[in-house]
Coordinates of C-alpha atoms in Angstrom, one line a residue:
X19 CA -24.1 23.0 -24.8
X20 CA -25.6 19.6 -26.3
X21 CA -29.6 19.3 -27.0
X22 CA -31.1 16.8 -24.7
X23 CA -30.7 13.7 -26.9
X24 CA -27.0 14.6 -27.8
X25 CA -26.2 14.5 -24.3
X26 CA -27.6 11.2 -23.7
X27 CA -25.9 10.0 -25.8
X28 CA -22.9 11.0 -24.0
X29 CA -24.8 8.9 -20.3
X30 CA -27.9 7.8 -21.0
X31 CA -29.4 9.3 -17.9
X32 CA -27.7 12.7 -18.6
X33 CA -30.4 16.0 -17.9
X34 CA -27.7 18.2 -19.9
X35 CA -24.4 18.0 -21.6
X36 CA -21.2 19.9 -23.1
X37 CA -18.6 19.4 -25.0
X38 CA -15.5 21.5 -25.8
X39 CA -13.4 21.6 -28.6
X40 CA -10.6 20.6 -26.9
X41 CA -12.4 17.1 -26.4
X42 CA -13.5 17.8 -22.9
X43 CA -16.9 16.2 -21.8
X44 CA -19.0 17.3 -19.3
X45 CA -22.7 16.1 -18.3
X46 CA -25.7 17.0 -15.6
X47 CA -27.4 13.9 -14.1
X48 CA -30.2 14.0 -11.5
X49 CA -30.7 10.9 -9.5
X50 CA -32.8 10.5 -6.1
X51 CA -30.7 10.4 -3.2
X52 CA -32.3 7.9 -1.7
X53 CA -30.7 7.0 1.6
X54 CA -26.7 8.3 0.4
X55 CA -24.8 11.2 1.2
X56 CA -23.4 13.2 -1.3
X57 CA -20.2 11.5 -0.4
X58 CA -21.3 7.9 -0.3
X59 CA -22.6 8.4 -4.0
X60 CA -19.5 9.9 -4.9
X61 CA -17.6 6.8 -2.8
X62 CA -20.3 4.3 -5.1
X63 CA -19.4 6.5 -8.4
X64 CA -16.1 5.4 -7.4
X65 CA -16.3 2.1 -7.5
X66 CA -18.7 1.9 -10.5
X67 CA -16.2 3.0 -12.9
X68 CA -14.7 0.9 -15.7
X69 CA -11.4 2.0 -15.6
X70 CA -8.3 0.5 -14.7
X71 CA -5.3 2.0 -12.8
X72 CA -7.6 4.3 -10.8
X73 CA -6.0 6.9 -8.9
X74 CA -8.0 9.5 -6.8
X75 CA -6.5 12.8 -6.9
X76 CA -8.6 14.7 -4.4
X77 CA -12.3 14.4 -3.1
X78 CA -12.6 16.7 -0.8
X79 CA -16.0 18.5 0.7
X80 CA -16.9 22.3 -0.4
X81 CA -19.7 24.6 -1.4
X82 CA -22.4 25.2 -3.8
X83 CA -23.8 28.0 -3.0
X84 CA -25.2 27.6 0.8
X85 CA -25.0 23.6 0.0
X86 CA -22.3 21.0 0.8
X87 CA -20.7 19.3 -1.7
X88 CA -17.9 16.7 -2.9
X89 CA -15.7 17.8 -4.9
X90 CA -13.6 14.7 -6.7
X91 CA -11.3 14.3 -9.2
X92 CA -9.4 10.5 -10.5
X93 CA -8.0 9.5 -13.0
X94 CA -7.2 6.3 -15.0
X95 CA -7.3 4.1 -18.1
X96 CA -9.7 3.3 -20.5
X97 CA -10.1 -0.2 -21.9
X98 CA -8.3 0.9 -24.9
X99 CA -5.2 2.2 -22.5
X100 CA -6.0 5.9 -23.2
X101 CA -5.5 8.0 -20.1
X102 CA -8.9 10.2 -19.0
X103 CA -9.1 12.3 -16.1
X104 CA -12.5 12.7 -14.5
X105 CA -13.6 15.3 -12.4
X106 CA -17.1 16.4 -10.3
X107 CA -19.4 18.2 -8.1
X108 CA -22.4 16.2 -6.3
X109 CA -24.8 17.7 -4.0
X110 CA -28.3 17.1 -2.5
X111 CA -31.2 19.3 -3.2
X112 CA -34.7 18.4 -2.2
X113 CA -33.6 14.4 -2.2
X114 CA -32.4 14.8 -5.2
X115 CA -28.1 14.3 -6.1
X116 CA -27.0 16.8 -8.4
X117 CA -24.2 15.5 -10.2
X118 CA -21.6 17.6 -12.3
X119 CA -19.2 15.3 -14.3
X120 CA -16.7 16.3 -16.5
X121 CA -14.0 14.0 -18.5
X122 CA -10.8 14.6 -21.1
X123 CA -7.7 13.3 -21.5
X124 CA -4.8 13.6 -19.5
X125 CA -2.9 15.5 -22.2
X126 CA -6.3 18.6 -22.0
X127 CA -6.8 18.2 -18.5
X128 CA -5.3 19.2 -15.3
X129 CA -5.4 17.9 -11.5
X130 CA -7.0 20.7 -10.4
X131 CA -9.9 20.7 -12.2
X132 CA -9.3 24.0 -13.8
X133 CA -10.3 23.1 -16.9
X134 CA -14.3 22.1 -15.5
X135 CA -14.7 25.8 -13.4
X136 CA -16.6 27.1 -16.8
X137 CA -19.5 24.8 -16.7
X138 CA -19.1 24.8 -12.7
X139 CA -20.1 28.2 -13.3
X140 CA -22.8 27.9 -15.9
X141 CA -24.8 25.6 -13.2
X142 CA -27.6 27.3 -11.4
X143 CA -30.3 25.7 -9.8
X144 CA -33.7 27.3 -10.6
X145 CA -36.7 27.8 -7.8
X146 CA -39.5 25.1 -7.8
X147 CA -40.4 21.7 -7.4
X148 CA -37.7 19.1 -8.3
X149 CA -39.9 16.6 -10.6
X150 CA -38.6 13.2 -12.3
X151 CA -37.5 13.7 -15.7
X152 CA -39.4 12.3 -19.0
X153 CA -38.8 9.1 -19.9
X154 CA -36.1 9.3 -22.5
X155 CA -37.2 7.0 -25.1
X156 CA -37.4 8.5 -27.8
X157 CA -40.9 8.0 -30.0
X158 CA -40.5 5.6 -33.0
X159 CA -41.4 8.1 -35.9
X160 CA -39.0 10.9 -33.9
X161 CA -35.8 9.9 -35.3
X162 CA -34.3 7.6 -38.0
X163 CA -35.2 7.3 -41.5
X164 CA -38.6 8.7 -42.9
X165 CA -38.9 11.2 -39.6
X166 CA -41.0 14.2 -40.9

């Protein structure tokens, strides 16, 4: 598990983060649904992604607990031609997505997603109000050189 700040630096609008040392990636982001469904978001995550030679290999609804879900999982190349495979849970939760996202290369990661059911796992909601998260700008004297 990253701290807070290490995951953002992973997405900037990550809530949590991981990463494996087999150089597998995985991050937590909380967006509000607004007016999409769990799979229009995933349809606009889609889209959104600066990759070429995308290929999806399965998005597919499922389950989170009593919740629906997508389930997705693409693949394609980075600008630098390395191969990554992607792979994700969303879901909606008192108009909030939830959005599970996990990356690696190809070579580390598999179509079925195996490889993501750990954190899959480690994710629980917890009772209570959903709130916004803190801005995430960190305060000048925080971090950098002569931080006390």
């Amino acid at each position: 598990m990253l701290q807070e700040e290490e995951a953002r630096r992973l997405v900037p609008s990550a809530a949590a983060g991981a990463v494996s040392d087999r150089g597998i990636s995985a991050v937590v982001l909380v967006k509000p649904a607004g007016k999409l469904t769990p799979a229009a978001a995933v349809t606009q995550l889609l889209s959104g992604m600066a990759l070429d030679d995308v290929e999806v290999e399965s998005n597919e609804t499922t389950k989170v607990g009593t919740r629906e879900a997508r389930r997705f999982v693409f693949k394609g190349a980075a600008a630098d031609g390395v191969g990554l495979r992607y792979a994700g849970l969303l879901f909606a939760h008192s108009g909030y997505h939830y959005q599970l996202l996990g990356w690696g290369g190809l070579s580390v990661t598999t179509a079925d997603a195996a490889w993501l059911t750990p954190v899959v796992e480690a994710l629980s909601l917890q009772d209570g109000e959903v709130a916004a998260a803190p801005s995430s700008a960190p305060l000048r004297d925080s971090v950098g050189p002569g931080w006390r």
